[in-house]
């Protein structure tokens, strides 16, 4: 258990003792209904391309009960969501760019993909990541995207 904060001589609150697997908890800003729905769909999908996520985002923005969706700006919305995810759960929506060559033209094509990842390299991440789903030949897992 984490001991309660004790007052020091300067009337400041001293930080609780934390082990290497514990993280300090902060107040988590709540997500709007639309942000919760976007997060739920992203987690259920595992990974979404930029085009698919943008389409989903625009669809959710049209819902009357969506709440704050950051004024039609997906990047801003993801940033706001990340503050809650990271602060409360050490999770983050991350983006990677995958580059491929078009077989017909030989031109490079870059596609952005988004996923929710565990930012901690803790026992939970090591033992319960989607084994074999996104593993490269040198190891790793979904939390290392």
mmCIF file of N, CA and C in Angstrom:
data_model
loop_
_atom_site.group_PDB
_atom_site.id
_atom_site.type_symbol
_atom_site.label_atom_id
_atom_site.label_comp_id
_atom_site.label_asym_id
_atom_site.label_seq_id
_atom_site.Cartn_x
_atom_site.Cartn_y
_atom_site.Cartn_z
ATOM 1 N N UNK A 1 0.829 -1.188 0.000
ATOM 2 C CA UNK A 1 0.000 0.000 0.000
ATOM 3 C C UNK A 1 0.864 1.238 0.000
ATOM 4 N N UNK A 2 0.314 2.321 -0.471
ATOM 5 C CA UNK A 2 1.029 3.585 -0.507
ATOM 6 C C UNK A 2 0.678 4.355 0.750
ATOM 7 N N UNK A 3 1.724 4.763 1.539
ATOM 8 C CA UNK A 3 1.424 5.506 2.753
ATOM 9 C C UNK A 3 0.813 6.861 2.425
ATOM 10 N N UNK A 4 0.018 7.383 3.351
ATOM 11 C CA UNK A 4 -0.592 8.691 3.129
ATOM 12 C C UNK A 4 0.467 9.772 3.192
ATOM 13 N N UNK A 5 0.168 10.904 2.560
ATOM 14 C CA UNK A 5 1.082 12.034 2.578
ATOM 15 C C UNK A 5 1.209 12.574 3.997
ATOM 16 N N UNK A 6 2.417 12.960 4.361
ATOM 17 C CA UNK A 6 2.654 13.551 5.670
ATOM 18 C C UNK A 6 3.128 14.973 5.473
ATOM 19 N N UNK A 7 2.756 15.840 6.375
ATOM 20 C CA UNK A 7 3.189 17.229 6.312
ATOM 21 C C UNK A 7 4.639 17.317 6.787
ATOM 22 N N UNK A 8 5.454 18.126 6.062
ATOM 23 C CA UNK A 8 6.804 18.382 6.544
ATOM 24 C C UNK A 8 6.828 19.733 7.233
ATOM 25 N N UNK A 9 8.002 20.184 7.652
ATOM 26 C CA UNK A 9 8.114 21.418 8.413
ATOM 27 C C UNK A 9 7.675 22.652 7.626
ATOM 28 N N UNK A 10 7.714 22.604 6.291
ATOM 29 C CA UNK A 10 7.350 23.758 5.460
ATOM 30 C C UNK A 10 5.874 23.763 5.103
ATOM 31 N N UNK A 11 5.079 22.924 5.722
ATOM 32 C CA UNK A 11 3.649 22.779 5.422
ATOM 33 C C UNK A 11 3.390 22.339 3.980
ATOM 34 N N UNK A 12 4.384 21.765 3.329
ATOM 35 C CA UNK A 12 4.200 21.189 2.000
ATOM 36 C C UNK A 12 3.884 19.717 2.148
ATOM 37 N N UNK A 13 3.171 19.185 1.220
ATOM 38 C CA UNK A 13 2.855 17.764 1.259
ATOM 39 C C UNK A 13 4.004 16.999 0.637
ATOM 40 N N UNK A 14 4.554 16.038 1.350
ATOM 41 C CA UNK A 14 5.633 15.236 0.785
ATOM 42 C C UNK A 14 5.030 14.171 -0.118
ATOM 43 N N UNK A 15 5.748 13.790 -1.194
ATOM 44 C CA UNK A 15 5.196 12.787 -2.115
ATOM 45 C C UNK A 15 5.147 11.420 -1.459
ATOM 46 N N UNK A 16 4.170 10.606 -1.829
ATOM 47 C CA UNK A 16 4.105 9.253 -1.272
ATOM 48 C C UNK A 16 5.247 8.405 -1.791
ATOM 49 N N UNK A 17 5.590 7.388 -1.046
ATOM 50 C CA UNK A 17 6.613 6.446 -1.465
ATOM 51 C C UNK A 17 6.048 5.599 -2.612
ATOM 52 N N UNK A 18 6.794 5.512 -3.711
ATOM 53 C CA UNK A 18 6.335 4.729 -4.858
ATOM 54 C C UNK A 18 7.369 3.676 -5.208
ATOM 55 N N UNK A 19 6.919 2.493 -5.557
ATOM 56 C CA UNK A 19 7.823 1.482 -6.076
ATOM 57 C C UNK A 19 7.987 1.731 -7.566
ATOM 58 N N UNK A 20 8.881 1.007 -8.212
ATOM 59 C CA UNK A 20 9.132 1.220 -9.635
ATOM 60 C C UNK A 20 7.931 0.869 -10.511
ATOM 61 N N UNK A 21 6.988 0.092 -10.010
ATOM 62 C CA UNK A 21 5.818 -0.278 -10.819
ATOM 63 C C UNK A 21 4.611 0.590 -10.531
ATOM 64 N N UNK A 22 4.705 1.454 -9.520
ATOM 65 C CA UNK A 22 3.593 2.325 -9.195
ATOM 66 C C UNK A 22 3.838 3.693 -9.815
ATOM 67 N N UNK A 23 2.802 4.342 -10.223
ATOM 68 C CA UNK A 23 2.922 5.679 -10.774
ATOM 69 C C UNK A 23 2.030 6.614 -9.988
ATOM 70 N N UNK A 24 2.455 7.874 -9.849
ATOM 71 C CA UNK A 24 1.592 8.806 -9.124
ATOM 72 C C UNK A 24 0.303 9.027 -9.898
ATOM 73 N N UNK A 25 -0.799 9.162 -9.189
ATOM 74 C CA UNK A 25 -2.091 9.405 -9.828
ATOM 75 C C UNK A 25 -2.415 10.884 -9.734
ATOM 76 N N UNK A 26 -2.966 11.399 -10.792
ATOM 77 C CA UNK A 26 -3.378 12.781 -10.808
ATOM 78 C C UNK A 26 -4.857 12.837 -11.129
ATOM 79 N N UNK A 27 -5.447 13.999 -10.959
ATOM 80 C CA UNK A 27 -6.849 14.139 -11.306
ATOM 81 C C UNK A 27 -6.995 13.954 -12.812
ATOM 82 N N UNK A 28 -7.925 13.114 -13.198
ATOM 83 C CA UNK A 28 -8.102 12.781 -14.613
ATOM 84 C C UNK A 28 -9.219 13.640 -15.182
ATOM 85 N N UNK A 29 -8.898 14.486 -16.169
ATOM 86 C CA UNK A 29 -9.979 15.247 -16.804
ATOM 87 C C UNK A 29 -10.929 14.283 -17.507
ATOM 88 N N UNK A 30 -12.228 14.409 -17.288
ATOM 89 C CA UNK A 30 -13.169 13.472 -17.914
ATOM 90 C C UNK A 30 -13.252 13.686 -19.420
ATOM 91 N N UNK A 31 -13.486 12.603 -20.130
ATOM 92 C CA UNK A 31 -13.688 12.668 -21.577
ATOM 93 C C UNK A 31 -15.158 12.948 -21.860
ATOM 94 N N UNK A 32 -15.414 13.661 -22.939
ATOM 95 C CA UNK A 32 -16.794 13.888 -23.366
ATOM 96 C C UNK A 32 -17.365 12.576 -23.896
ATOM 97 N N UNK A 33 -18.673 12.530 -24.106
ATOM 98 C CA UNK A 33 -19.302 11.327 -24.666
ATOM 99 C C UNK A 33 -18.676 10.954 -26.008
ATOM 100 N N UNK A 34 -18.457 11.939 -26.848
ATOM 101 C CA UNK A 34 -17.861 11.677 -28.159
ATOM 102 C C UNK A 34 -16.436 11.169 -28.060
ATOM 103 N N UNK A 35 -15.652 11.742 -27.134
ATOM 104 C CA UNK A 35 -14.283 11.282 -26.943
ATOM 105 C C UNK A 35 -14.264 9.851 -26.415
ATOM 106 N N UNK A 36 -15.192 9.527 -25.517
ATOM 107 C CA UNK A 36 -15.285 8.153 -25.010
ATOM 108 C C UNK A 36 -15.619 7.184 -26.136
ATOM 109 N N UNK A 37 -16.540 7.579 -27.003
ATOM 110 C CA UNK A 37 -16.921 6.722 -28.119
ATOM 111 C C UNK A 37 -15.755 6.538 -29.094
ATOM 112 N N UNK A 38 -15.037 7.621 -29.385
ATOM 113 C CA UNK A 38 -13.876 7.539 -30.270
ATOM 114 C C UNK A 38 -12.820 6.608 -29.679
ATOM 115 N N UNK A 39 -12.560 6.744 -28.389
ATOM 116 C CA UNK A 39 -11.589 5.890 -27.712
ATOM 117 C C UNK A 39 -12.031 4.428 -27.737
ATOM 118 N N UNK A 40 -13.294 4.192 -27.444
ATOM 119 C CA UNK A 40 -13.816 2.827 -27.430
ATOM 120 C C UNK A 40 -13.668 2.170 -28.802
ATOM 121 N N UNK A 41 -13.990 2.909 -29.847
ATOM 122 C CA UNK A 41 -13.881 2.352 -31.206
ATOM 123 C C UNK A 41 -12.422 2.119 -31.599
ATOM 124 N N UNK A 42 -11.520 3.012 -31.187
ATOM 125 C CA UNK A 42 -10.095 2.842 -31.491
ATOM 126 C C UNK A 42 -9.535 1.626 -30.763
ATOM 127 N N UNK A 43 -9.877 1.470 -29.499
ATOM 128 C CA UNK A 43 -9.402 0.304 -28.735
ATOM 129 C C UNK A 43 -9.950 -0.986 -29.343
ATOM 130 N N UNK A 44 -11.227 -1.002 -29.690
ATOM 131 C CA UNK A 44 -11.839 -2.201 -30.273
ATOM 132 C C UNK A 44 -11.228 -2.551 -31.629
ATOM 133 N N UNK A 45 -10.803 -1.541 -32.367
ATOM 134 C CA UNK A 45 -10.211 -1.763 -33.691
ATOM 135 C C UNK A 45 -8.732 -2.116 -33.620
ATOM 136 N N UNK A 46 -8.088 -1.880 -32.502
ATOM 137 C CA UNK A 46 -6.653 -2.072 -32.282
ATOM 138 C C UNK A 46 -5.834 -1.002 -32.998
ATOM 139 N N UNK A 47 -6.023 -0.845 -34.303
ATOM 140 C CA UNK A 47 -5.285 0.138 -35.105
ATOM 141 C C UNK A 47 -6.239 0.687 -36.155
ATOM 142 N N UNK A 48 -6.170 2.008 -36.376
ATOM 143 C CA UNK A 48 -6.952 2.633 -37.447
ATOM 144 C C UNK A 48 -6.052 3.526 -38.284
ATOM 145 N N UNK A 49 -6.271 3.512 -39.588
ATOM 146 C CA UNK A 49 -5.541 4.426 -40.461
ATOM 147 C C UNK A 49 -6.048 5.846 -40.210
ATOM 148 N N UNK A 50 -5.268 6.816 -40.624
ATOM 149 C CA UNK A 50 -5.664 8.221 -40.474
ATOM 150 C C UNK A 50 -7.009 8.470 -41.156
ATOM 151 N N UNK A 51 -7.171 7.904 -42.339
ATOM 152 C CA UNK A 51 -8.411 8.103 -43.094
ATOM 153 C C UNK A 51 -9.607 7.517 -42.341
ATOM 154 N N UNK A 52 -9.462 6.317 -41.798
ATOM 155 C CA UNK A 52 -10.553 5.677 -41.065
ATOM 156 C C UNK A 52 -10.861 6.408 -39.764
ATOM 157 N N UNK A 53 -9.822 6.846 -39.053
ATOM 158 C CA UNK A 53 -10.033 7.560 -37.808
ATOM 159 C C UNK A 53 -10.685 8.921 -38.058
ATOM 160 N N UNK A 54 -10.256 9.602 -39.113
ATOM 161 C CA UNK A 54 -10.847 10.901 -39.451
ATOM 162 C C UNK A 54 -12.322 10.737 -39.800
ATOM 163 N N UNK A 55 -12.649 9.718 -40.559
ATOM 164 C CA UNK A 55 -14.044 9.451 -40.922
ATOM 165 C C UNK A 55 -14.887 9.151 -39.671
ATOM 166 N N UNK A 56 -14.356 8.318 -38.785
ATOM 167 C CA UNK A 56 -15.042 7.999 -37.534
ATOM 168 C C UNK A 56 -15.223 9.261 -36.698
ATOM 169 N N UNK A 57 -14.187 10.062 -36.596
ATOM 170 C CA UNK A 57 -14.226 11.304 -35.827
ATOM 171 C C UNK A 57 -15.315 12.234 -36.358
ATOM 172 N N UNK A 58 -15.364 12.410 -37.665
ATOM 173 C CA UNK A 58 -16.367 13.286 -38.271
ATOM 174 C C UNK A 58 -17.778 12.767 -38.015
ATOM 175 N N UNK A 59 -17.957 11.459 -38.068
ATOM 176 C CA UNK A 59 -19.260 10.855 -37.795
ATOM 177 C C UNK A 59 -19.688 11.122 -36.354
ATOM 178 N N UNK A 60 -18.764 10.937 -35.419
ATOM 179 C CA UNK A 60 -19.071 11.152 -34.000
ATOM 180 C C UNK A 60 -19.360 12.628 -33.730
ATOM 181 N N UNK A 61 -18.638 13.528 -34.379
ATOM 182 C CA UNK A 61 -18.841 14.971 -34.186
ATOM 183 C C UNK A 61 -20.274 15.396 -34.523
ATOM 184 N N UNK A 62 -20.932 14.657 -35.393
ATOM 185 C CA UNK A 62 -22.298 15.000 -35.806
ATOM 186 C C UNK A 62 -23.345 14.580 -34.777
ATOM 187 N N UNK A 63 -22.956 13.767 -33.814
ATOM 188 C CA UNK A 63 -23.913 13.315 -32.804
ATOM 189 C C UNK A 63 -24.226 14.471 -31.851
ATOM 190 N N UNK A 64 -25.507 14.685 -31.545
ATOM 191 C CA UNK A 64 -25.873 15.822 -30.688
ATOM 192 C C UNK A 64 -25.331 15.727 -29.261
ATOM 193 N N UNK A 65 -25.064 14.517 -28.776
ATOM 194 C CA UNK A 65 -24.573 14.366 -27.404
ATOM 195 C C UNK A 65 -23.065 14.109 -27.342
ATOM 196 N N UNK A 66 -22.342 14.436 -28.425
ATOM 197 C CA UNK A 66 -20.900 14.167 -28.474
ATOM 198 C C UNK A 66 -20.120 15.012 -27.480
ATOM 199 N N UNK A 67 -20.584 16.214 -27.197
ATOM 200 C CA UNK A 67 -19.850 17.090 -26.277
ATOM 201 C C UNK A 67 -18.631 17.677 -26.948
ATOM 202 N N UNK A 68 -17.617 18.007 -26.153
ATOM 203 C CA UNK A 68 -16.405 18.655 -26.674
ATOM 204 C C UNK A 68 -15.628 17.697 -27.566
ATOM 205 N N UNK A 69 -15.575 18.004 -28.834
ATOM 206 C CA UNK A 69 -14.763 17.234 -29.771
ATOM 207 C C UNK A 69 -13.682 18.141 -30.369
ATOM 208 N N UNK A 70 -13.304 19.192 -29.641
ATOM 209 C CA UNK A 70 -12.212 20.101 -29.975
ATOM 210 C C UNK A 70 -12.418 20.822 -31.296
ATOM 211 N N UNK A 71 -13.643 21.267 -31.500
ATOM 212 C CA UNK A 71 -13.981 22.162 -32.616
ATOM 213 C C UNK A 71 -13.592 21.614 -33.986
ATOM 214 N N UNK A 72 -13.818 20.338 -34.206
ATOM 215 C CA UNK A 72 -13.583 19.742 -35.514
ATOM 216 C C UNK A 72 -12.136 19.458 -35.845
ATOM 217 N N UNK A 73 -11.261 19.469 -34.864
ATOM 218 C CA UNK A 73 -9.838 19.234 -35.105
ATOM 219 C C UNK A 73 -9.434 17.914 -34.442
ATOM 220 N N UNK A 74 -9.220 16.886 -35.243
ATOM 221 C CA UNK A 74 -8.895 15.558 -34.724
ATOM 222 C C UNK A 74 -7.611 15.572 -33.909
ATOM 223 N N UNK A 75 -6.573 16.222 -34.392
ATOM 224 C CA UNK A 75 -5.297 16.241 -33.664
ATOM 225 C C UNK A 75 -5.454 16.860 -32.284
ATOM 226 N N UNK A 76 -6.188 17.944 -32.210
ATOM 227 C CA UNK A 76 -6.422 18.606 -30.917
ATOM 228 C C UNK A 76 -7.237 17.690 -29.995
ATOM 229 N N UNK A 77 -8.235 17.025 -30.549
ATOM 230 C CA UNK A 77 -9.054 16.097 -29.776
ATOM 231 C C UNK A 77 -8.194 14.965 -29.211
ATOM 232 N N UNK A 78 -7.302 14.401 -30.029
ATOM 233 C CA UNK A 78 -6.433 13.316 -29.562
ATOM 234 C C UNK A 78 -5.501 13.811 -28.459
ATOM 235 N N UNK A 79 -5.023 15.041 -28.572
ATOM 236 C CA UNK A 79 -4.160 15.608 -27.538
ATOM 237 C C UNK A 79 -4.873 15.736 -26.207
ATOM 238 N N UNK A 80 -6.119 16.208 -26.247
ATOM 239 C CA UNK A 80 -6.923 16.328 -25.023
ATOM 240 C C UNK A 80 -7.179 14.950 -24.428
ATOM 241 N N UNK A 81 -7.506 13.981 -25.284
ATOM 242 C CA UNK A 81 -7.756 12.624 -24.800
ATOM 243 C C UNK A 81 -6.493 12.030 -24.175
ATOM 244 N N UNK A 82 -5.329 12.312 -24.770
ATOM 245 C CA UNK A 82 -4.079 11.769 -24.239
ATOM 246 C C UNK A 82 -3.778 12.274 -22.832
ATOM 247 N N UNK A 83 -4.161 13.497 -22.524
ATOM 248 C CA UNK A 83 -3.938 14.013 -21.173
ATOM 249 C C UNK A 83 -4.655 13.138 -20.143
ATOM 250 N N UNK A 84 -5.883 12.747 -20.449
ATOM 251 C CA UNK A 84 -6.635 11.885 -19.530
ATOM 252 C C UNK A 84 -6.076 10.468 -19.514
ATOM 253 N N UNK A 85 -5.789 9.926 -20.681
ATOM 254 C CA UNK A 85 -5.298 8.555 -20.762
ATOM 255 C C UNK A 85 -3.957 8.396 -20.072
ATOM 256 N N UNK A 86 -3.053 9.326 -20.327
ATOM 257 C CA UNK A 86 -1.723 9.209 -19.730
ATOM 258 C C UNK A 86 -1.769 9.486 -18.232
ATOM 259 N N UNK A 87 -2.477 10.535 -17.862
ATOM 260 C CA UNK A 87 -2.550 10.899 -16.454
ATOM 261 C C UNK A 87 -3.186 9.835 -15.593
ATOM 262 N N UNK A 88 -4.173 9.155 -16.115
ATOM 263 C CA UNK A 88 -4.889 8.169 -15.312
ATOM 264 C C UNK A 88 -4.405 6.751 -15.463
ATOM 265 N N UNK A 89 -3.893 6.411 -16.645
ATOM 266 C CA UNK A 89 -3.629 4.998 -16.920
ATOM 267 C C UNK A 89 -2.282 4.716 -17.563
ATOM 268 N N UNK A 90 -1.499 5.752 -17.812
ATOM 269 C CA UNK A 90 -0.218 5.592 -18.500
ATOM 270 C C UNK A 90 -0.415 4.985 -19.901
ATOM 271 N N UNK A 91 -1.561 5.300 -20.517
ATOM 272 C CA UNK A 91 -1.845 4.900 -21.892
ATOM 273 C C UNK A 91 -1.756 6.136 -22.762
ATOM 274 N N UNK A 92 -1.576 5.912 -24.059
ATOM 275 C CA UNK A 92 -1.459 7.039 -24.972
ATOM 276 C C UNK A 92 -1.918 6.617 -26.364
ATOM 277 N N UNK A 93 -2.542 7.529 -27.072
ATOM 278 C CA UNK A 93 -2.845 7.300 -28.485
ATOM 279 C C UNK A 93 -1.612 7.733 -29.252
ATOM 280 N N UNK A 94 -0.999 6.791 -29.933
ATOM 281 C CA UNK A 94 0.230 7.077 -30.678
ATOM 282 C C UNK A 94 -0.024 6.927 -32.163
ATOM 283 N N UNK A 95 0.794 7.628 -32.918
ATOM 284 C CA UNK A 95 0.685 7.631 -34.371
ATOM 285 C C UNK A 95 2.015 7.218 -34.973
ATOM 286 N N UNK A 96 1.967 6.341 -35.957
ATOM 287 C CA UNK A 96 3.160 5.982 -36.714
ATOM 288 C C UNK A 96 2.885 6.238 -38.190
ATOM 289 N N UNK A 97 3.943 6.380 -38.951
ATOM 290 C CA UNK A 97 3.834 6.531 -40.399
ATOM 291 C C UNK A 97 4.453 5.286 -41.024
ATOM 292 N N UNK A 98 3.665 4.611 -41.837
ATOM 293 C CA UNK A 98 4.106 3.405 -42.528
ATOM 294 C C UNK A 98 4.331 3.772 -43.983
ATOM 295 N N UNK A 99 5.510 3.472 -44.483
ATOM 296 C CA UNK A 99 5.846 3.810 -45.862
ATOM 297 C C UNK A 99 5.899 2.542 -46.710
ATOM 298 N N UNK A 100 5.219 2.602 -47.852
ATOM 299 C CA UNK A 100 5.208 1.481 -48.794
ATOM 300 C C UNK A 100 5.435 2.019 -50.196
ATOM 301 N N UNK A 101 5.864 1.162 -51.055
ATOM 302 C CA UNK A 101 5.989 1.526 -52.469
ATOM 303 C C UNK A 101 4.792 0.972 -53.229
ATOM 304 N N UNK A 102 4.231 1.798 -54.080
ATOM 305 C CA UNK A 102 3.145 1.361 -54.950
ATOM 306 C C UNK A 102 3.717 0.377 -55.960
ATOM 307 N N UNK A 103 3.120 -0.808 -56.060
ATOM 308 C CA UNK A 103 3.626 -1.840 -56.968
ATOM 309 C C UNK A 103 3.576 -1.426 -58.427
ATOM 310 N N UNK A 104 2.595 -0.612 -58.812
ATOM 311 C CA UNK A 104 2.441 -0.218 -60.211
ATOM 312 C C UNK A 104 3.347 0.952 -60.584
ATOM 313 N N UNK A 105 3.383 1.972 -59.732
ATOM 314 C CA UNK A 105 4.121 3.194 -60.077
ATOM 315 C C UNK A 105 5.496 3.275 -59.436
ATOM 316 N N UNK A 106 5.727 2.517 -58.370
ATOM 317 C CA UNK A 106 6.991 2.581 -57.661
ATOM 318 C C UNK A 106 7.103 3.771 -56.721
ATOM 319 N N UNK A 107 6.060 4.596 -56.669
ATOM 320 C CA UNK A 107 6.078 5.769 -55.801
ATOM 321 C C UNK A 107 5.897 5.359 -54.345
ATOM 322 N N UNK A 108 6.521 6.161 -53.474
ATOM 323 C CA UNK A 108 6.362 5.913 -52.037
ATOM 324 C C UNK A 108 5.010 6.432 -51.587
ATOM 325 N N UNK A 109 4.352 5.635 -50.762
ATOM 326 C CA UNK A 109 3.067 6.013 -50.191
ATOM 327 C C UNK A 109 3.194 5.946 -48.676
ATOM 328 N N UNK A 110 2.857 7.034 -48.017
ATOM 329 C CA UNK A 110 2.926 7.077 -46.557
ATOM 330 C C UNK A 110 1.518 7.088 -45.987
ATOM 331 N N UNK A 111 1.283 6.187 -45.030
ATOM 332 C CA UNK A 111 -0.008 6.110 -44.359
ATOM 333 C C UNK A 111 0.226 6.235 -42.864
ATOM 334 N N UNK A 112 -0.565 7.085 -42.226
ATOM 335 C CA UNK A 112 -0.492 7.253 -40.771
ATOM 336 C C UNK A 112 -1.482 6.298 -40.124
ATOM 337 N N UNK A 113 -1.035 5.645 -39.053
ATOM 338 C CA UNK A 113 -1.869 4.737 -38.287
ATOM 339 C C UNK A 113 -1.878 5.169 -36.819
ATOM 340 N N UNK A 114 -3.016 4.956 -36.155
ATOM 341 C CA UNK A 114 -3.197 5.344 -34.758
ATOM 342 C C UNK A 114 -3.585 4.118 -33.938
ATOM 343 N N UNK A 115 -3.076 4.063 -32.701
ATOM 344 C CA UNK A 115 -3.415 2.970 -31.780
ATOM 345 C C UNK A 115 -3.245 3.457 -30.348
ATOM 346 N N UNK A 116 -3.943 2.810 -29.424
ATOM 347 C CA UNK A 116 -3.763 3.078 -28.002
ATOM 348 C C UNK A 116 -2.680 2.132 -27.509
ATOM 349 N N UNK A 117 -1.662 2.688 -26.850
ATOM 350 C CA UNK A 117 -0.544 1.878 -26.380
ATOM 351 C C UNK A 117 -0.314 2.096 -24.888
ATOM 352 N N UNK A 118 0.243 1.083 -24.251
ATOM 353 C CA UNK A 118 0.669 1.160 -22.860
ATOM 354 C C UNK A 118 2.070 1.757 -22.878
ATOM 355 N N UNK A 119 2.275 2.877 -22.197
ATOM 356 C CA UNK A 119 3.583 3.533 -22.214
ATOM 357 C C UNK A 119 4.550 2.942 -21.195
ATOM 358 N N UNK A 120 4.063 2.050 -20.348
ATOM 359 C CA UNK A 120 4.923 1.430 -19.347
ATOM 360 C C UNK A 120 5.459 0.103 -19.857
ATOM 361 N N UNK A 121 6.692 -0.178 -19.547
ATOM 362 C CA UNK A 121 7.282 -1.472 -19.869
ATOM 363 C C UNK A 121 7.274 -2.298 -18.581
ATOM 364 N N UNK A 122 6.062 -2.485 -18.030
ATOM 365 C CA UNK A 122 5.916 -3.180 -16.759
ATOM 366 C C UNK A 122 5.501 -4.635 -16.985
ATOM 367 N N UNK A 123 5.323 -5.364 -15.899
ATOM 368 C CA UNK A 123 4.960 -6.780 -16.006
ATOM 369 C C UNK A 123 3.631 -6.989 -16.712
ATOM 370 N N UNK A 124 2.679 -6.096 -16.478
ATOM 371 C CA UNK A 124 1.380 -6.226 -17.151
ATOM 372 C C UNK A 124 1.567 -6.128 -18.660
ATOM 373 N N UNK A 125 2.336 -5.153 -19.105
ATOM 374 C CA UNK A 125 2.569 -4.995 -20.540
ATOM 375 C C UNK A 125 3.340 -6.176 -21.114
ATOM 376 N N UNK A 126 4.350 -6.630 -20.385
ATOM 377 C CA UNK A 126 5.174 -7.738 -20.882
ATOM 378 C C UNK A 126 4.404 -9.048 -20.946
ATOM 379 N N UNK A 127 3.579 -9.303 -19.937
ATOM 380 C CA UNK A 127 2.915 -10.602 -19.836
ATOM 381 C C UNK A 127 1.554 -10.672 -20.511
ATOM 382 N N UNK A 128 0.937 -9.529 -20.797
ATOM 383 C CA UNK A 128 -0.424 -9.559 -21.313
ATOM 384 C C UNK A 128 -0.614 -8.794 -22.612
ATOM 385 N N UNK A 129 0.473 -8.406 -23.260
ATOM 386 C CA UNK A 129 0.350 -7.774 -24.579
ATOM 387 C C UNK A 129 -0.164 -8.817 -25.555
ATOM 388 N N UNK A 130 -0.658 -8.355 -26.677
ATOM 389 C CA UNK A 130 -1.209 -9.269 -27.688
ATOM 390 C C UNK A 130 -0.071 -10.058 -28.318
ATOM 391 N N UNK A 131 0.296 -11.143 -27.684
ATOM 392 C CA UNK A 131 1.412 -11.961 -28.143
ATOM 393 C C UNK A 131 1.203 -12.414 -29.580
ATOM 394 N N UNK A 132 2.203 -12.160 -30.413
ATOM 395 C CA UNK A 132 2.160 -12.622 -31.788
ATOM 396 C C UNK A 132 1.380 -11.734 -32.729
ATOM 397 N N UNK A 133 0.578 -10.822 -32.197
ATOM 398 C CA UNK A 133 -0.249 -9.993 -33.069
ATOM 399 C C UNK A 133 0.567 -8.974 -33.850
ATOM 400 N N UNK A 134 1.424 -8.256 -33.155
ATOM 401 C CA UNK A 134 2.196 -7.205 -33.800
ATOM 402 C C UNK A 134 3.676 -7.356 -33.502
ATOM 403 N N UNK A 135 4.131 -8.546 -33.264
ATOM 404 C CA UNK A 135 5.517 -8.742 -32.890
ATOM 405 C C UNK A 135 6.409 -8.758 -34.116
ATOM 406 N N UNK A 136 7.527 -8.076 -34.010
ATOM 407 C CA UNK A 136 8.509 -8.124 -35.099
ATOM 408 C C UNK A 136 9.467 -9.274 -34.839
ATOM 409 N N UNK A 137 10.375 -9.507 -35.762
ATOM 410 C CA UNK A 137 11.319 -10.611 -35.610
ATOM 411 C C UNK A 137 12.308 -10.346 -34.479
ATOM 412 N N UNK A 138 12.455 -9.088 -34.057
ATOM 413 C CA UNK A 138 13.379 -8.771 -32.966
ATOM 414 C C UNK A 138 12.672 -8.583 -31.641
ATOM 415 N N UNK A 139 11.402 -8.892 -31.571
ATOM 416 C CA UNK A 139 10.674 -8.773 -30.328
ATOM 417 C C UNK A 139 9.787 -7.544 -30.307
ATOM 418 N N UNK A 140 9.336 -7.183 -29.141
ATOM 419 C CA UNK A 140 8.468 -6.025 -29.006
ATOM 420 C C UNK A 140 7.022 -6.447 -28.917
ATOM 421 N N UNK A 141 6.158 -5.511 -28.828
ATOM 422 C CA UNK A 141 4.744 -5.783 -28.720
ATOM 423 C C UNK A 141 3.952 -4.511 -28.963
ATOM 424 N N UNK A 142 2.662 -4.582 -28.776
ATOM 425 C CA UNK A 142 1.818 -3.430 -29.079
ATOM 426 C C UNK A 142 2.125 -2.240 -28.195
ATOM 427 N N UNK A 143 2.625 -2.469 -26.983
ATOM 428 C CA UNK A 143 2.930 -1.353 -26.105
ATOM 429 C C UNK A 143 4.185 -0.611 -26.523
ATOM 430 N N UNK A 144 4.917 -1.117 -27.496
ATOM 431 C CA UNK A 144 6.141 -0.478 -27.958
ATOM 432 C C UNK A 144 5.982 0.188 -29.308
ATOM 433 N N UNK A 145 4.762 0.430 -29.726
ATOM 434 C CA UNK A 145 4.515 1.035 -31.033
ATOM 435 C C UNK A 145 5.191 2.378 -31.129
#
